[in-house]
Amino acid sequence: MKFLAITLIVHNDRRSPTERFREVVDNAVLAEELGFDGFGVGERHERPFISSSPPVVLSHIAAKTSRIRLFTAVTTLSLLDPVRAYEDYATLDHLSDGRLELIIGKGNGAAQAQLFHVTPEDQWDRNREGYDLFRRLWREDKVTWSGRFRPALTEAETWPRPLQRPIRVWHGSATSKESVDLAAYYGDPLFSANVTNPIEPYADLIDYYRKQWVRYGHDPADALVGAGTAGYYAARTSQEAIETYRPIFDARLALFAKLGIEPVFATLEDAIERSSILVGSPQQIIDKVLRYHQRFGHEVMHLHADADGLTTKQHRDALELFQAEIAPVLRQEIPSRPFPGGTA
């Protein structure tokens, strides 16, 4: 199994945006130091996130690191001009020495949809059309194309040409079959959000992906799945882990109440039992990931890159424990294919 650390760059008023961006870069450097396989930056265009420009953030991380793969999580092609998105990411591909991978998706949030004049009626069509053009721009030196949502192209050239030809693109999936079907159609990997709900709806979408994968004529052995987690904290004993993490979980419940959101999991114990949250001893976390793997068949998993309410020491200690005692077992128990470029 391979492991990514991902951030959506949630920001509050306790620190400046400058400090928050520096923390993200520092966490990426730490992830490489500890042995994570990838680091991802989300894309959001509304409060409380300041992750509106992943290629800029990832370019800075590329300059501070040398080995770790760099992911977007997700690139919201439904909001973007595919030509401009291609130019940004082809440039980043060179600056990172070919360490870039994309996770694309429709994106969430009414505010950002209004900002870019995207409607519920056209968002999926925009996502599919945008990816079709983006994919062609990455592969073809000259592109002739027409669609609904941007001006047509005739023998268009885009520069720079990318370093990775082609780049691997994952499709982020949360609740709907559209992203799943798009991934299967193009023979691309799927990354399940696996954050908000119990295991069943995510497992159903992954099953659908594998079914559609075969329907579109791909070899079942080539299907590739990743999955997220709803939170992480490991300690030597489950009692210590729960005691430390409970105030963080309770703060999350308080925020839900303030926003008028009914939580899916009303207590930390319920979340540990039924959600993808990883809180407990190393062995408990290993057992839980293996249980999820039996249902998902996933080879890649993400943890939150941010401290998420933990102290700096608690955050680092938990990540060090993950890499020392959890990751080695999961890497052995769950074989995974190399990342592009021969990365094991």
XYZ file of N, CA and C in Angstrom, residues 137-321:
555
model
N -5.062 17.812 -24.824
C -3.985 18.800 -24.814
C -2.697 18.192 -24.278
N -2.818 17.312 -23.284
C -1.623 16.699 -22.688
C -0.955 15.725 -23.654
N -1.747 15.109 -24.523
C -1.235 14.041 -25.377
C -0.890 14.477 -26.796
N -1.528 15.526 -27.283
C -1.405 15.891 -28.690
C -0.711 17.246 -28.841
N 0.185 17.337 -29.808
C 0.920 18.585 -30.021
C 0.046 19.660 -30.646
N -0.926 19.259 -31.439
C -1.873 20.198 -32.033
C -3.273 19.630 -31.869
N -4.191 20.465 -31.416
C -5.533 19.987 -31.077
C -6.581 20.814 -31.826
N -7.460 20.108 -32.509
C -8.662 20.703 -33.081
C -9.844 20.156 -32.296
N -10.673 21.052 -31.759
C -11.693 20.624 -30.786
C -12.811 21.653 -30.745
N -14.021 21.190 -30.448
C -15.137 22.116 -30.189
C -16.004 21.539 -29.090
N -16.624 22.424 -28.300
C -17.475 22.006 -27.197
C -18.463 23.095 -26.848
N -19.153 22.933 -25.731
C -20.210 23.865 -25.330
C -19.710 25.025 -24.478
N -18.631 24.827 -23.727
C -18.340 25.731 -22.621
C -17.095 26.597 -22.808
N -16.410 26.480 -23.925
C -15.301 27.385 -24.227
C -15.170 27.472 -25.742
N -14.478 28.511 -26.265
C -14.317 28.628 -27.713
C -13.602 27.424 -28.314
N -13.933 27.140 -29.563
C -13.336 26.009 -30.267
C -11.850 26.247 -30.520
N -11.128 25.167 -30.766
C -9.702 25.226 -31.062
C -9.458 24.615 -32.444
N -8.549 25.223 -33.213
C -8.166 24.701 -34.519
C -6.651 24.612 -34.591
N -6.143 23.395 -34.649
C -4.695 23.172 -34.702
C -3.973 23.961 -33.609
N -4.564 23.975 -32.433
C -4.020 24.765 -31.323
C -2.795 24.090 -30.731
N -1.771 24.896 -30.454
C -0.565 24.429 -29.785
C -0.523 25.018 -28.381
N -0.153 24.211 -27.405
C -0.057 24.676 -26.025
C 1.352 24.419 -25.510
N 1.858 25.385 -24.772
C 3.242 25.322 -24.294
C 3.318 25.616 -22.818
N 4.263 24.980 -22.101
C 5.236 24.002 -22.601
C 4.585 22.648 -22.830
N 5.203 21.832 -23.664
C 4.781 20.448 -23.739
C 5.203 19.753 -22.448
N 4.406 18.802 -21.955
C 4.658 18.243 -20.619
C 5.873 17.327 -20.581
N 6.367 17.108 -19.379
C 7.457 16.161 -19.176
C 6.927 14.726 -19.187
N 5.861 14.466 -18.432
C 5.251 13.138 -18.403
C 4.229 13.033 -19.531
N 4.443 12.081 -20.421
C 3.516 11.912 -21.525
C 3.123 10.448 -21.643
N 1.954 10.070 -21.096
C 0.960 10.941 -20.467
C 1.178 11.058 -18.968
N 0.428 11.953 -18.337
C 0.386 12.041 -16.888
C -0.730 11.128 -16.383
N -0.569 10.599 -15.174
C -1.642 9.786 -14.600
C -2.657 10.712 -13.932
N -3.916 10.514 -14.260
C -5.010 11.308 -13.707
C -5.983 10.393 -12.980
N -6.187 10.672 -11.697
C -7.187 9.981 -10.896
C -8.482 10.772 -10.962
N -9.602 10.104 -10.658
C -10.895 10.777 -10.597
C -11.418 10.678 -9.171
N -11.601 11.837 -8.549
C -12.115 11.866 -7.192
C -13.607 11.613 -7.172
N -14.039 10.750 -6.265
C -15.452 10.369 -6.185
C -15.921 10.462 -4.748
N -17.078 11.092 -4.546
C -17.650 11.192 -3.205
C -19.004 10.497 -3.130
N -19.943 10.929 -3.954
C -21.308 10.403 -3.815
C -21.956 10.043 -5.142
N -21.414 10.471 -6.267
C -22.148 10.308 -7.499
C -21.431 9.392 -8.478
N -22.207 8.799 -9.375
C -21.664 7.841 -10.333
C -20.981 8.512 -11.524
N -21.204 9.820 -11.710
C -20.669 10.477 -12.904
C -19.144 10.423 -12.946
N -18.488 10.777 -11.816
C -17.028 10.727 -11.788
C -16.531 9.301 -11.926
N -17.238 8.372 -11.315
C -16.865 6.962 -11.373
C -16.918 6.461 -12.812
N -17.992 6.806 -13.510
C -18.152 6.367 -14.885
C -17.088 6.987 -15.786
N -16.746 8.259 -15.545
C -15.723 8.926 -16.349
C -14.372 8.240 -16.175
N -14.040 7.888 -14.942
C -12.783 7.187 -14.682
C -12.748 5.844 -15.406
N -13.837 5.095 -15.305
C -13.881 3.783 -15.943
C -13.812 3.907 -17.460
N -14.498 4.876 -18.008
C -14.519 5.054 -19.467
C -13.114 5.259 -20.021
N -12.335 6.124 -19.364
C -11.003 6.438 -19.862
C -9.922 5.476 -19.349
N -10.296 4.527 -18.507
C -9.307 3.610 -17.972
C -8.381 4.266 -16.970
N -8.915 5.217 -16.196
C -8.140 5.960 -15.202
C -8.420 5.426 -13.798
N -7.497 5.650 -12.851
C -7.743 5.230 -11.472
C -8.806 6.083 -10.777
N -9.394 5.506 -9.745
C -10.445 6.152 -8.962
C -9.937 6.401 -7.547
N -10.240 7.594 -7.014
C -9.910 7.888 -5.612
C -11.202 8.215 -4.880
N -11.589 7.309 -3.972
C -12.826 7.482 -3.210
C -12.590 8.417 -2.034
N -13.467 9.395 -1.859
C -13.335 10.326 -0.731
C -13.356 9.573 0.594
N -14.369 8.709 0.772
C -14.426 7.817 1.943
C -14.283 8.585 3.252
N -14.953 9.715 3.385
C -14.776 10.571 4.563
C -16.057 10.727 5.374
N -17.159 11.057 4.733
C -18.346 11.526 5.452
C -19.234 10.406 5.964
N -19.349 9.321 5.212
C -20.355 8.302 5.474
C -19.742 6.979 5.914
N -20.568 6.021 6.317
C -20.067 4.663 6.557
C -19.520 4.063 5.260
N -19.033 2.856 5.356
C -18.318 2.241 4.247
C -19.210 1.916 3.050
N -20.501 1.642 3.276
C -21.322 1.048 2.229
C -21.454 1.890 0.960
N -21.814 3.182 1.043
C -21.985 3.918 -0.221
C -20.699 4.043 -1.023
N -19.571 4.156 -0.347
C -18.294 4.230 -1.067
C -17.975 2.886 -1.709
N -18.229 1.811 -0.991
C -17.984 0.485 -1.553
C -18.869 0.238 -2.771
N -20.109 0.717 -2.718
C -21.015 0.553 -3.859
C -20.475 1.288 -5.089
N -19.933 2.494 -4.892
C -19.382 3.239 -6.021
C -18.139 2.558 -6.581
N -17.319 1.993 -5.718
C -16.135 1.279 -6.201
C -16.545 0.027 -6.967
N -17.559 -0.671 -6.480
C -18.080 -1.822 -7.215
C -18.580 -1.394 -8.598
N -19.250 -0.258 -8.649
C -19.754 0.265 -9.922
C -18.597 0.599 -10.858
N -17.548 1.179 -10.317
C -16.345 1.489 -11.099
C -15.774 0.229 -11.742
N -15.642 -0.814 -10.950
C -15.078 -2.048 -11.500
C -16.013 -2.670 -12.557
N -17.305 -2.550 -12.350
C -18.262 -3.058 -13.333
C -18.165 -2.276 -14.635
N -18.151 -0.942 -14.531
C -18.058 -0.105 -15.723
C -16.709 -0.269 -16.404
N -15.669 -0.466 -15.621
C -14.317 -0.680 -16.164
C -14.341 -1.844 -17.167
N -14.945 -2.939 -16.766
C -15.038 -4.108 -17.645
C -15.957 -3.801 -18.820
N -17.059 -3.118 -18.564
C -18.014 -2.777 -19.628
C -17.352 -1.971 -20.736
N -16.415 -1.108 -20.367
C -15.730 -0.288 -21.370
C -14.527 -0.991 -21.980
N -14.344 -2.259 -21.679
C -13.357 -3.062 -22.379
C -11.975 -3.107 -21.777
N -11.822 -2.701 -20.505
C -10.513 -2.714 -19.869
C -10.296 -4.025 -19.105
N -9.030 -4.373 -18.936
C -8.662 -5.556 -18.175
C -8.965 -5.325 -16.698
N -9.762 -6.192 -16.060
C -10.091 -5.986 -14.644
C -8.863 -5.861 -13.753
N -7.768 -6.502 -14.112
C -6.560 -6.458 -13.281
C -5.910 -5.081 -13.278
N -6.261 -4.251 -14.252
C -5.633 -2.929 -14.355
C -6.363 -1.854 -13.549
N -7.560 -2.128 -13.039
C -8.298 -1.131 -12.252
C -7.508 -0.774 -10.998
N -7.488 0.515 -10.661
C -6.698 0.998 -9.529
C -7.556 1.927 -8.678
N -7.563 1.691 -7.367
C -8.425 2.437 -6.449
C -7.602 2.990 -5.295
N -7.887 4.244 -4.924
C -7.383 4.847 -3.699
C -8.556 5.257 -2.826
N -8.294 5.518 -1.549
C -9.381 5.887 -0.637
C -8.861 6.807 0.455
N -9.724 7.702 0.890
C -9.370 8.642 1.944
C -9.707 8.122 3.322
N -9.427 8.946 4.321
C -9.795 8.655 5.707
C -10.324 9.932 6.340
N -11.138 9.781 7.371
C -11.815 10.923 7.980
C -11.022 11.561 9.113
N -9.850 11.060 9.406
C -9.031 11.600 10.489
C -8.074 10.532 10.972
N -6.990 10.971 11.633
C -5.993 10.010 12.094
C -5.328 10.491 13.375
N -5.234 9.569 14.330
C -4.363 9.775 15.485
C -4.076 8.414 16.107
N -2.810 8.065 16.146
C -2.392 6.807 16.757
C -1.551 7.080 17.991
N -1.735 6.251 19.000
C -0.921 6.290 20.223
C -0.659 4.854 20.640
N 0.167 4.693 21.640
C 0.542 3.337 22.061
C -0.654 2.510 22.500
N -1.644 3.146 23.116
C -2.846 2.444 23.543
C -4.068 3.150 22.981
N -5.150 2.406 22.832
C -6.384 3.001 22.329
C -6.923 4.036 23.298
N -6.755 3.789 24.605
C -7.251 4.744 25.600
C -6.559 6.095 25.453
N -5.247 6.064 25.261
C -4.515 7.316 25.086
C -4.933 8.022 23.802
N -5.110 7.266 22.729
C -5.497 7.855 21.450
C -6.868 8.511 21.547
N -7.826 7.823 22.151
C -9.189 8.363 22.272
C -9.202 9.597 23.170
N -8.492 9.544 24.266
C -8.450 10.679 25.191
C -7.881 11.921 24.512
N -6.851 11.742 23.706
C -6.235 12.882 23.030
C -7.113 13.411 21.909
N -7.757 12.512 21.173
C -8.498 12.927 19.982
C -9.915 13.412 20.292
N -10.458 13.048 21.461
C -11.847 13.396 21.749
C -12.131 14.903 21.654
N -11.288 15.790 22.229
C -11.580 17.223 22.092
C -11.608 17.688 20.633
N -10.805 17.072 19.787
C -10.801 17.436 18.372
C -12.113 17.021 17.719
N -12.560 15.815 18.022
C -13.822 15.340 17.465
C -14.991 16.161 17.997
N -14.969 16.484 19.284
C -16.043 17.284 19.870
C -16.089 18.682 19.251
N -14.926 19.244 18.939
C -14.886 20.551 18.290
C -15.519 20.472 16.894
N -15.310 19.353 16.220
C -15.920 19.148 14.905
C -17.440 19.079 15.029
N -17.928 18.369 16.057
C -19.374 18.307 16.281
C -19.948 19.683 16.583
N -19.215 20.479 17.359
C -19.675 21.826 17.691
C -19.767 22.689 16.437
N -18.806 22.530 15.535
C -18.848 23.281 14.276
C -20.041 22.848 13.438
N -20.304 21.551 13.372
C -21.471 21.065 12.646
C -22.755 21.681 13.206
N -22.850 21.715 14.527
C -24.046 22.284 15.160
C -24.199 23.767 14.799
N -23.087 24.475 14.799
C -23.116 25.906 14.453
C -23.575 26.117 13.015
N -23.189 25.201 12.129
C -23.550 25.317 10.718
C -24.896 24.668 10.402
N -25.523 24.067 11.410
C -26.805 23.408 11.200
C -26.700 22.094 10.462
N -25.551 21.419 10.574
C -25.320 20.141 9.903
C -25.537 18.996 10.887
N -26.351 18.055 10.518
C -26.584 16.882 11.356
C -25.422 15.909 11.159
N -24.672 15.581 12.206
C -23.527 14.683 12.023
C -23.970 13.268 11.709
N -23.201 12.598 10.873
C -23.479 11.201 10.557
C -23.110 10.310 11.737
N -22.053 10.704 12.453
C -21.573 9.937 13.606
C -21.623 10.840 14.831
N -22.482 10.493 15.782
C -22.772 11.403 16.884
C -21.729 11.381 17.986
N -20.915 10.314 18.045
C -19.884 10.213 19.076
C -18.586 9.720 18.443
N -17.482 9.957 19.134
C -16.204 9.471 18.643
C -16.202 7.953 18.553
N -16.786 7.306 19.539
C -16.826 5.843 19.528
C -17.592 5.331 18.301
N -18.691 5.999 17.967
C -19.460 5.612 16.784
C -18.632 5.812 15.518
N -17.906 6.931 15.452
C -17.069 7.203 14.283
C -15.963 6.164 14.149
N -15.347 5.799 15.268
C -14.289 4.789 15.220
C -14.846 3.451 14.747
N -16.068 3.139 15.144
C -16.680 1.860 14.780
C -17.145 1.847 13.326
N -17.768 2.943 12.846
C -18.470 2.870 11.565
C -17.903 3.764 10.467
N -17.001 4.676 10.792
C -16.455 5.557 9.756
C -15.023 5.169 9.439
N -14.413 5.906 8.529
C -13.038 5.614 8.120
C -11.999 6.270 9.022
N -12.439 6.949 10.084
C -11.493 7.605 10.980
C -10.562 6.560 11.606
N -9.282 6.901 11.695
C -8.273 5.981 12.228
C -7.751 6.530 13.547
N -8.353 6.125 14.629
C -7.961 6.556 15.971
C -7.838 5.313 16.835
N -6.651 5.109 17.394
C -6.444 3.934 18.229
C -4.985 3.550 18.289
N -4.740 2.328 18.707
C -3.373 1.794 18.743
C -2.943 1.413 17.334
N -1.651 1.233 17.090
C -1.205 0.807 15.759
C -1.906 -0.457 15.258
N -2.062 -1.456 16.116
C -2.685 -2.692 15.665
C -4.151 -2.481 15.318
N -4.858 -1.660 16.089
C -6.254 -1.379 15.767
C -6.379 -0.698 14.411
N -5.469 0.214 14.122
C -5.524 0.929 12.845
C -5.180 -0.012 11.699
N -4.190 -0.864 11.882
C -3.859 -1.862 10.863
C -5.074 -2.737 10.566
N -5.711 -3.227 11.608
C -6.872 -4.100 11.428
C -7.990 -3.387 10.673
N -8.196 -2.110 10.989
C -9.284 -1.382 10.341
C -8.986 -1.141 8.865
N -7.761 -0.758 8.538
C -7.407 -0.541 7.135
C -7.540 -1.838 6.349
N -7.128 -2.945 6.935
C -7.261 -4.237 6.255
C -8.733 -4.591 6.027
N -9.572 -4.236 7.005
C -11.009 -4.498 6.830
C -11.581 -3.668 5.678
N -11.182 -2.415 5.597
C -11.633 -1.580 4.481
C -11.083 -2.111 3.153
N -9.853 -2.565 3.170
C -9.251 -3.071 1.932
C -9.997 -4.295 1.408
N -10.487 -5.131 2.316
C -11.255 -6.297 1.881
C -12.465 -5.879 1.056
N -13.037 -4.719 1.366
C -14.232 -4.234 0.653
C -13.886 -3.378 -0.555
N -12.817 -2.566 -0.444
C -12.475 -1.622 -1.513
C -11.467 -2.195 -2.508
N -10.541 -3.023 -2.027
C -9.437 -3.447 -2.867
C -8.505 -2.305 -3.226
N -8.389 -1.304 -2.341
C -7.591 -0.122 -2.671
C -6.112 -0.356 -2.382
N -5.269 0.339 -3.150
C -3.825 0.224 -3.015
C -3.181 1.501 -2.480
N -3.931 2.589 -2.448
C -3.427 3.892 -2.006
C -4.398 4.446 -0.976
N -3.865 5.074 0.068
C -4.698 5.642 1.127
C -4.154 7.000 1.529
N -5.046 7.922 1.887
C -4.563 9.219 2.341
C -4.841 9.430 3.821
N -3.949 10.179 4.453
C -4.145 10.723 5.788
C -4.184 12.242 5.682
N -4.796 12.883 6.672
C -4.790 14.338 6.703
C -3.377 14.830 6.997
N -2.931 15.775 6.199
C -1.586 16.331 6.391
C -1.531 17.320 7.543
N -2.676 17.901 7.911
C -2.707 18.962 8.917
C -2.804 18.400 10.330
N -2.387 19.222 11.291
C -2.447 18.811 12.696
C -3.885 18.646 13.171
N -4.816 19.410 12.586
C -6.247 19.209 12.861
C -6.580 19.329 14.351
N -5.915 20.274 15.040
C -6.184 20.470 16.463
C -5.169 19.833 17.377
N -4.346 18.940 16.849
C -3.265 18.374 17.646
C -2.151 19.402 17.820
N -1.351 19.242 18.864
C -0.160 20.075 18.977
C 0.847 19.632 17.915
N 1.834 20.470 17.668
C 2.864 20.114 16.690
C 3.547 18.806 17.061
N 3.840 18.634 18.352
C 4.496 17.400 18.796
C 3.579 16.194 18.627
N 2.314 16.328 19.025
C 1.381 15.218 18.885
C 1.240 14.813 17.411
N 1.168 15.811 16.558
C 1.020 15.562 15.126
C 2.217 14.793 14.582
N 3.414 15.288 14.882
C 4.617 14.613 14.385
C 4.760 13.221 14.998
N 4.514 13.112 16.291
C 4.648 11.797 16.940
C 3.706 10.774 16.305
N 2.479 11.206 16.009
C 1.513 10.282 15.415
C 1.937 9.864 14.011
N 2.463 10.805 13.226
C 2.926 10.467 11.881
C 4.157 9.570 11.935
N 5.046 9.840 12.878
C 6.220 8.974 13.033
C 5.808 7.558 13.434
N 4.817 7.454 14.312
C 4.331 6.136 14.715
C 3.687 5.416 13.533
